[in-house]
mmCIF file of C-alpha atoms in Angstrom:
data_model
loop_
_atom_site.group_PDB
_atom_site.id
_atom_site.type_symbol
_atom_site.label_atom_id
_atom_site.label_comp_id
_atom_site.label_asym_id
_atom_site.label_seq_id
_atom_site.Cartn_x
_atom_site.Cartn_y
_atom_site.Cartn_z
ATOM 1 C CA UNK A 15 -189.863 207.173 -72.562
ATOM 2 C CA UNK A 16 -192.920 208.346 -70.883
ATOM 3 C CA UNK A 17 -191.630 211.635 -70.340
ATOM 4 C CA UNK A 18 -190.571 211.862 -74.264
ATOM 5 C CA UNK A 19 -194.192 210.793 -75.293
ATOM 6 C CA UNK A 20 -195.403 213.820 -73.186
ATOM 7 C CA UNK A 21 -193.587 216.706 -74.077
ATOM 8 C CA UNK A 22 -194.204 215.400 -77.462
ATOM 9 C CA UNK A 23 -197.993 215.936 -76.917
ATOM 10 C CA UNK A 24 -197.241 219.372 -75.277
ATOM 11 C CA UNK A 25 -197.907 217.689 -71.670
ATOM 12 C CA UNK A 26 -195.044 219.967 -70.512
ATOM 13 C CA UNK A 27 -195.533 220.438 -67.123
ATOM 14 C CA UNK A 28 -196.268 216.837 -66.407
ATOM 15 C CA UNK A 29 -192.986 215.522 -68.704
ATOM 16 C CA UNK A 30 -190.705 217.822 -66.558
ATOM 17 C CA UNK A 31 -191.623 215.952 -63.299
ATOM 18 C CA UNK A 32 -190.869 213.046 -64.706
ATOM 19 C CA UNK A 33 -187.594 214.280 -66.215
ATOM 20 C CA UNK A 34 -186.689 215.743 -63.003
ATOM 21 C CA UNK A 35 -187.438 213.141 -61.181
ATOM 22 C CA UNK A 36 -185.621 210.469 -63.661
ATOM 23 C CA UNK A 37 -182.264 213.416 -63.342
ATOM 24 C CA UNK A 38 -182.495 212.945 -59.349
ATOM 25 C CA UNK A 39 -182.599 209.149 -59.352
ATOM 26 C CA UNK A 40 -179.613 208.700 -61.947
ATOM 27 C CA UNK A 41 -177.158 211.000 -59.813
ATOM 28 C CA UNK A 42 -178.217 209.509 -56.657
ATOM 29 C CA UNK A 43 -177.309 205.930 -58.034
ATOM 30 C CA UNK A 44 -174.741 206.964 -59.924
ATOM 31 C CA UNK A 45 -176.436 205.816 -63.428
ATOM 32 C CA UNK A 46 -174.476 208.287 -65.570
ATOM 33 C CA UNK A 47 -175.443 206.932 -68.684
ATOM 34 C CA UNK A 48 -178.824 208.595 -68.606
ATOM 35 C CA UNK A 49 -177.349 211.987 -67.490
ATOM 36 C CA UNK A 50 -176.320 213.389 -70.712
ATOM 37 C CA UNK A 51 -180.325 212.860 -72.181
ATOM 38 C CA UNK A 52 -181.549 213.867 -69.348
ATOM 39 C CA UNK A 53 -180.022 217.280 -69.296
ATOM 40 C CA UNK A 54 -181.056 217.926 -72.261
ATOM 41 C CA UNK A 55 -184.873 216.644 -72.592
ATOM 42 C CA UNK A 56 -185.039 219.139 -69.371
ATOM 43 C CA UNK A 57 -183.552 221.906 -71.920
ATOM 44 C CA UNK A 58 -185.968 220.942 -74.703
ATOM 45 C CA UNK A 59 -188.741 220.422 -72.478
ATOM 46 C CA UNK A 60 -188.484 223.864 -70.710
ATOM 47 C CA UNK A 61 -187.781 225.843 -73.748
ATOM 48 C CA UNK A 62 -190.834 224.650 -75.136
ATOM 49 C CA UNK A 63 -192.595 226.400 -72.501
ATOM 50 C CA UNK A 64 -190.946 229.551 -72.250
ATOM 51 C CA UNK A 65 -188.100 229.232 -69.400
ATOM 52 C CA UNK A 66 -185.308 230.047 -71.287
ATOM 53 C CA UNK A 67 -183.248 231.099 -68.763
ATOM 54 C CA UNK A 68 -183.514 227.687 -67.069
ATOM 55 C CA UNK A 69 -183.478 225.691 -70.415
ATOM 56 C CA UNK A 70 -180.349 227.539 -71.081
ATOM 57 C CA UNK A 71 -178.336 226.199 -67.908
ATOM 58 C CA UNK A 72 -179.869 222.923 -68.830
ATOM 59 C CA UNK A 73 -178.492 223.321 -72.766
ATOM 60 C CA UNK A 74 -175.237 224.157 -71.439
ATOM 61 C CA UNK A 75 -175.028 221.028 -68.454
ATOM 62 C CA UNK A 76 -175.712 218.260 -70.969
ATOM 63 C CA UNK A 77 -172.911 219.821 -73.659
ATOM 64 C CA UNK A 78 -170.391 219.889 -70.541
ATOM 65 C CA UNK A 79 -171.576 216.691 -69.283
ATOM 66 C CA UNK A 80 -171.583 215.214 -73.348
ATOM 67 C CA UNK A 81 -168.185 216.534 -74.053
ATOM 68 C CA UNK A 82 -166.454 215.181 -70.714
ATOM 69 C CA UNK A 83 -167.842 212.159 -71.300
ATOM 70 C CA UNK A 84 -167.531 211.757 -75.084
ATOM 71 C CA UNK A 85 -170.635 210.994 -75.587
ATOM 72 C CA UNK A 86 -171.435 212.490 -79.026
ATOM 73 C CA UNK A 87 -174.911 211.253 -79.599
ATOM 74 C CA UNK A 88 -176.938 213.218 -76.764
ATOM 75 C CA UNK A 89 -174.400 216.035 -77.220
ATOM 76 C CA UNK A 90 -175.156 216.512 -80.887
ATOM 77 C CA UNK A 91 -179.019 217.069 -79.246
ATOM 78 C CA UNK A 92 -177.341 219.124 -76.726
ATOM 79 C CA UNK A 93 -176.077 221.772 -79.148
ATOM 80 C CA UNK A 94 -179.837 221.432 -81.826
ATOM 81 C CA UNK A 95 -181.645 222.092 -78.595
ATOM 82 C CA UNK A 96 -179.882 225.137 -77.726
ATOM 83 C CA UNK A 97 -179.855 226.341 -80.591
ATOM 84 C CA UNK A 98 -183.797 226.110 -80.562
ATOM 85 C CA UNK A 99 -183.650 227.807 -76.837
ATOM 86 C CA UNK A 100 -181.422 230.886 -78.315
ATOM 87 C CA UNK A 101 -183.523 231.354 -80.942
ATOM 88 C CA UNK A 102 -186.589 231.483 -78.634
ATOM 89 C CA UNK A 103 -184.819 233.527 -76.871
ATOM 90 C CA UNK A 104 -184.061 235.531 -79.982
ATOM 91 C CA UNK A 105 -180.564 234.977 -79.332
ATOM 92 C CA UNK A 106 -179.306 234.762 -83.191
ATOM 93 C CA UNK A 107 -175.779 235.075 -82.927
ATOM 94 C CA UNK A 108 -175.981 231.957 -79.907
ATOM 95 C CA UNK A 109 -178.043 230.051 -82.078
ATOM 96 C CA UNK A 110 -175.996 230.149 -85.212
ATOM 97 C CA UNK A 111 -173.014 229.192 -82.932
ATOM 98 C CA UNK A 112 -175.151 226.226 -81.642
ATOM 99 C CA UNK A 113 -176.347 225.130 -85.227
ATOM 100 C CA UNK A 114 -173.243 225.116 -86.924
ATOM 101 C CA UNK A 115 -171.460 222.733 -84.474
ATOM 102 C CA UNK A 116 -174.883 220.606 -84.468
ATOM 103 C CA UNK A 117 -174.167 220.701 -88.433
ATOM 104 C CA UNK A 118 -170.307 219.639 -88.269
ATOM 105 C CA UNK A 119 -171.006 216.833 -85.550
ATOM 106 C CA UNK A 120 -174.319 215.335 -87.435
ATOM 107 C CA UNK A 121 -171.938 215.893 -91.194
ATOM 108 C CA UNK A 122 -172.477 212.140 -91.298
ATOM 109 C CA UNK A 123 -175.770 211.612 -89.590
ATOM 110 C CA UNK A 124 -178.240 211.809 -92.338
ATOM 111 C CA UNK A 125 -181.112 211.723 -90.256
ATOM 112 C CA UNK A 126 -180.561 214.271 -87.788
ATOM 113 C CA UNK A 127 -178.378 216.961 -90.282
ATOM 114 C CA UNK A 128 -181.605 218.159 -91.593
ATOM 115 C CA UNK A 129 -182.578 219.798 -88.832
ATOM 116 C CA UNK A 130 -179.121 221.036 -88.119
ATOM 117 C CA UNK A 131 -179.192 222.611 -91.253
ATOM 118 C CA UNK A 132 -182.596 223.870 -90.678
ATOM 119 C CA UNK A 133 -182.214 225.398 -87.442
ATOM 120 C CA UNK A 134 -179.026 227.332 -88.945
ATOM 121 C CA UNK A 135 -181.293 228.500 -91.657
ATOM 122 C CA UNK A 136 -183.488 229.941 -88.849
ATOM 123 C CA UNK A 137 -180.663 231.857 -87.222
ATOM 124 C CA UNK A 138 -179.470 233.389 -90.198
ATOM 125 C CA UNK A 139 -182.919 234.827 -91.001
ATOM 126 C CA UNK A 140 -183.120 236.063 -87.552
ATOM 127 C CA UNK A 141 -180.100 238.111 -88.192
ATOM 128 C CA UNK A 142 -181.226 239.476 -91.536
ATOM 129 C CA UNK A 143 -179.398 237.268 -93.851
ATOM 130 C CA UNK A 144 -182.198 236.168 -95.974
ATOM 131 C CA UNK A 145 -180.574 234.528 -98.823
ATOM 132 C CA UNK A 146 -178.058 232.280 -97.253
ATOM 133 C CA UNK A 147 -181.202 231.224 -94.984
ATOM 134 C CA UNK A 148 -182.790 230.435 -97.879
ATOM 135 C CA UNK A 149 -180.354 228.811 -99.207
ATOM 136 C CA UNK A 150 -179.964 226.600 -95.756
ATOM 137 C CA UNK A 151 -183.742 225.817 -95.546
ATOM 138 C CA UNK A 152 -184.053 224.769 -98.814
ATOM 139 C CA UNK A 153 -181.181 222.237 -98.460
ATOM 140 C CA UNK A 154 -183.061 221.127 -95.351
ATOM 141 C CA UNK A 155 -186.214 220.647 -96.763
ATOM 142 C CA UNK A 156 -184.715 218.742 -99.755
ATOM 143 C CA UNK A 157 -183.113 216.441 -97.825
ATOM 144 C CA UNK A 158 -186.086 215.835 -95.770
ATOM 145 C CA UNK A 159 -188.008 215.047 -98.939
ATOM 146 C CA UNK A 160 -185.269 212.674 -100.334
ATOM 147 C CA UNK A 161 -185.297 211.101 -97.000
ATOM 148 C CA UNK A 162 -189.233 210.563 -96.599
ATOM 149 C CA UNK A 163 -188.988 211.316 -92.871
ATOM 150 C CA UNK A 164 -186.133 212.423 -90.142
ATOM 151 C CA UNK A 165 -185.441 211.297 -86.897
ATOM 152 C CA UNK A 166 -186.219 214.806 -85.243
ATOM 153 C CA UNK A 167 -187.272 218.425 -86.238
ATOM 154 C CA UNK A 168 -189.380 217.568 -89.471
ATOM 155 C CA UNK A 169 -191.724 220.492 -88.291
ATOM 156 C CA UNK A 170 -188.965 222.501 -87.792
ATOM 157 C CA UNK A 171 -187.759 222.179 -91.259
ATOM 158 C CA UNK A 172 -190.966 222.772 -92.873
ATOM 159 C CA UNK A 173 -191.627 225.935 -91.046
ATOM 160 C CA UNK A 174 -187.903 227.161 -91.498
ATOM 161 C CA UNK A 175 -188.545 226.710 -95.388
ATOM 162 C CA UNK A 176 -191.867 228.475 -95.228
ATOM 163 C CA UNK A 177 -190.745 231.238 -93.256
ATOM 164 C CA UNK A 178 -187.851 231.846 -95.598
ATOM 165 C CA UNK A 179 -189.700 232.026 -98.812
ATOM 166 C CA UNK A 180 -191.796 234.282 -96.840
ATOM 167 C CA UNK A 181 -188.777 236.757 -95.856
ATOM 168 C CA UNK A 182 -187.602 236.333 -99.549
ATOM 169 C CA UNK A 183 -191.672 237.655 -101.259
ATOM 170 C CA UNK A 184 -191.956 233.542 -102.071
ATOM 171 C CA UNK A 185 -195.212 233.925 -101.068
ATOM 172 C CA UNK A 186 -196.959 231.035 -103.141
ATOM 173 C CA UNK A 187 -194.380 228.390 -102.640
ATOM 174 C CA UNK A 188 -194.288 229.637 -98.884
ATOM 175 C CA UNK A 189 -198.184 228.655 -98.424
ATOM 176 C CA UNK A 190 -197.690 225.498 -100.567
ATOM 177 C CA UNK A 191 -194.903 224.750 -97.694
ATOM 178 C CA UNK A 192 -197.298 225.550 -95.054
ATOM 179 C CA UNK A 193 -200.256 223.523 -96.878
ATOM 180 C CA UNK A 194 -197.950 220.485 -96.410
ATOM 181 C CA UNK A 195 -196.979 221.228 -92.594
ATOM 182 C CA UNK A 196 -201.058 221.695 -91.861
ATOM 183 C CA UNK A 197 -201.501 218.708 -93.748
ATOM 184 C CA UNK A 198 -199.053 216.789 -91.829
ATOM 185 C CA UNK A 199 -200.380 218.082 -88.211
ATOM 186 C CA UNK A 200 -204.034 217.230 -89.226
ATOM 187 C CA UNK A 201 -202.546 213.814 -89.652
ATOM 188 C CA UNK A 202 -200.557 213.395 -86.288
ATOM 189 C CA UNK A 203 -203.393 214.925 -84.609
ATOM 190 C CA UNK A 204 -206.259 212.716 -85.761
ATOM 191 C CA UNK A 205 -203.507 209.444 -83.930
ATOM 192 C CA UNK A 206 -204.179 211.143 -80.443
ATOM 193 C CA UNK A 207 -207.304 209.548 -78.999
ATOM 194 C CA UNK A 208 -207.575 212.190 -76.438
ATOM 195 C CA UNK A 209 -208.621 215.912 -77.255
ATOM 196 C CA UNK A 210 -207.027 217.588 -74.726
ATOM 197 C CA UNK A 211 -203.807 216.067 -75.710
ATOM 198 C CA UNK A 212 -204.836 217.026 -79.673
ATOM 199 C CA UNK A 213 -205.127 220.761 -78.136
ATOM 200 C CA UNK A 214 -202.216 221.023 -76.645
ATOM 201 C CA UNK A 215 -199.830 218.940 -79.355
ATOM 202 C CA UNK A 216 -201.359 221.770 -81.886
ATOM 203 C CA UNK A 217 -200.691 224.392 -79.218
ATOM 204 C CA UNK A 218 -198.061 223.935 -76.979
ATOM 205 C CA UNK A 219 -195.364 222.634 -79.154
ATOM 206 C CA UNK A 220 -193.518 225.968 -80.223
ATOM 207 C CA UNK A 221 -192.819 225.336 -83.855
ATOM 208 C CA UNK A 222 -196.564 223.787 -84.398
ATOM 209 C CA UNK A 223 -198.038 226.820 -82.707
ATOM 210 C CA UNK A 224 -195.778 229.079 -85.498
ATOM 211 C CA UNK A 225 -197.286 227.173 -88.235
ATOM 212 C CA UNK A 226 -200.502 227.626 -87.450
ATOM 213 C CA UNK A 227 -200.080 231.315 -86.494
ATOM 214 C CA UNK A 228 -198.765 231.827 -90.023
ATOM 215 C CA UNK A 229 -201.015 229.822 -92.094
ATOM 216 C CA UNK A 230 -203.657 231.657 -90.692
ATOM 217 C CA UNK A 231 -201.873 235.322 -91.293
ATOM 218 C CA UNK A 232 -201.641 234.030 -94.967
ATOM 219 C CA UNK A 233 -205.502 232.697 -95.201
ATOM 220 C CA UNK A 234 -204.859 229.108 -95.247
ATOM 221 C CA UNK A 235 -208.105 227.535 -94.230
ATOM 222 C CA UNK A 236 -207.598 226.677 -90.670
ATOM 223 C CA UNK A 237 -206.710 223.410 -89.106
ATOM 224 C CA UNK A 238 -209.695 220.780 -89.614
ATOM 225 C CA UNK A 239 -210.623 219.337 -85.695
ATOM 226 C CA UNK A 240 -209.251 215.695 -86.090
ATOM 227 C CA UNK A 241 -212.304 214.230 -84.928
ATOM 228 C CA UNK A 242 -214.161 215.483 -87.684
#
């Protein structure tokens, strides 16, 4: 849990200790139950700060591990997470491949489809196929709306959305999008008591970075310091 909280908070280095440590203690003692999250928080965790090549043997670990083991829950975050490390990696073949079985296993997982959806959206537009990733991101973003909130990649969706309105010359509805993911971060930021941590969950988290690179490329008053 305390490694979760800090890669949340872009504390990457200090999460992947702990995750590495937590991955050496549950082979040791033979806890295999915590092996399939494990493997992949270390794939999320170091794709989020740029070692794709290691996230990627990570990715592919916990969706062995997941699929020998039939454990369907941390494999479905097994295949979103690659996905997210291919398209890093600008990898958008990989990543489609990776979305669409995240989108079959999660068909009745309401919470976690979104993003599914959203991430395949993001590899489509990667490969030039604007309006079927428009088509995607919208249905993401809908669903995120009719939901109220999702159990993972809500920043992802937004920004998926925004970026392809953007591709498709949406401009206004693509700032209005963006307006709402600012608004959003300003919130989650002004929870975290310390600023450091503020800094680096604006900063270090790959999709919240994005955001505000675009919002400011589009003139969308900048980020308001949550303290103020």
């Amino acid at each position: 849990n305390a490694g979760v909280a800090l890669m949340e908070l872009g504390r990457l280095e200090e999460a992947e200790e702990l995750m590495r440590k937590l991955w050496d203690i549950a082979e040791r003692m033979g806890m295999n139950h915590l092996l399939g999250g494990t493997l992949y928080l270390l794939s999320n965790i170091l794709a989020y700060r740029g070692c794709l090549d290691d996230a990627r043997e990570f990715g592919e670990r916990a969706i062995k591990w997941t699929t020998e083991n039939n454990d369907r829950f941390f494999g479905s975050y097994a295949r979103l997470y690659l996905s997210v490390v291919e398209h890093l990696a600008q990898n958008d073949l990989a990543a489609e491949q990776h979305a669409r079985s995240a989108v079959e296993m999660l068909e009745n997982n309401p919470g976690l489809r979104p993003f599914a959806v959203a991430l395949l959206a993001r590899s489509l537009l990667g490969q030039g196929l604007n309006e079927s990733a428009l088509s995607y991101a919208h249905e993401a973003y809908a669903q995120l709306e009719a939901l109220g909130q999702v159990d993972d990649g809500e920043m992802t969706i937004r920004l998926a959305f925004a970026e392809c309105l953007t591709a498709s010359s949406e401009t206004a509805t693509a700032k209005q999008i963006l307006g709402t993911a600012l608004d959003r971060l300003r919130k989650q930021a002004k929870s975290i008591d310390n600023p450091e941590w503020r800094e680096t969950f604006m900063t270090r988290i790959p999709e919240h970075d994005r955001i505000l690179t675009l919002a400011k490329g589009m003139g969308i008053p900048e980020l308001e310091k949550p303290d103020e």
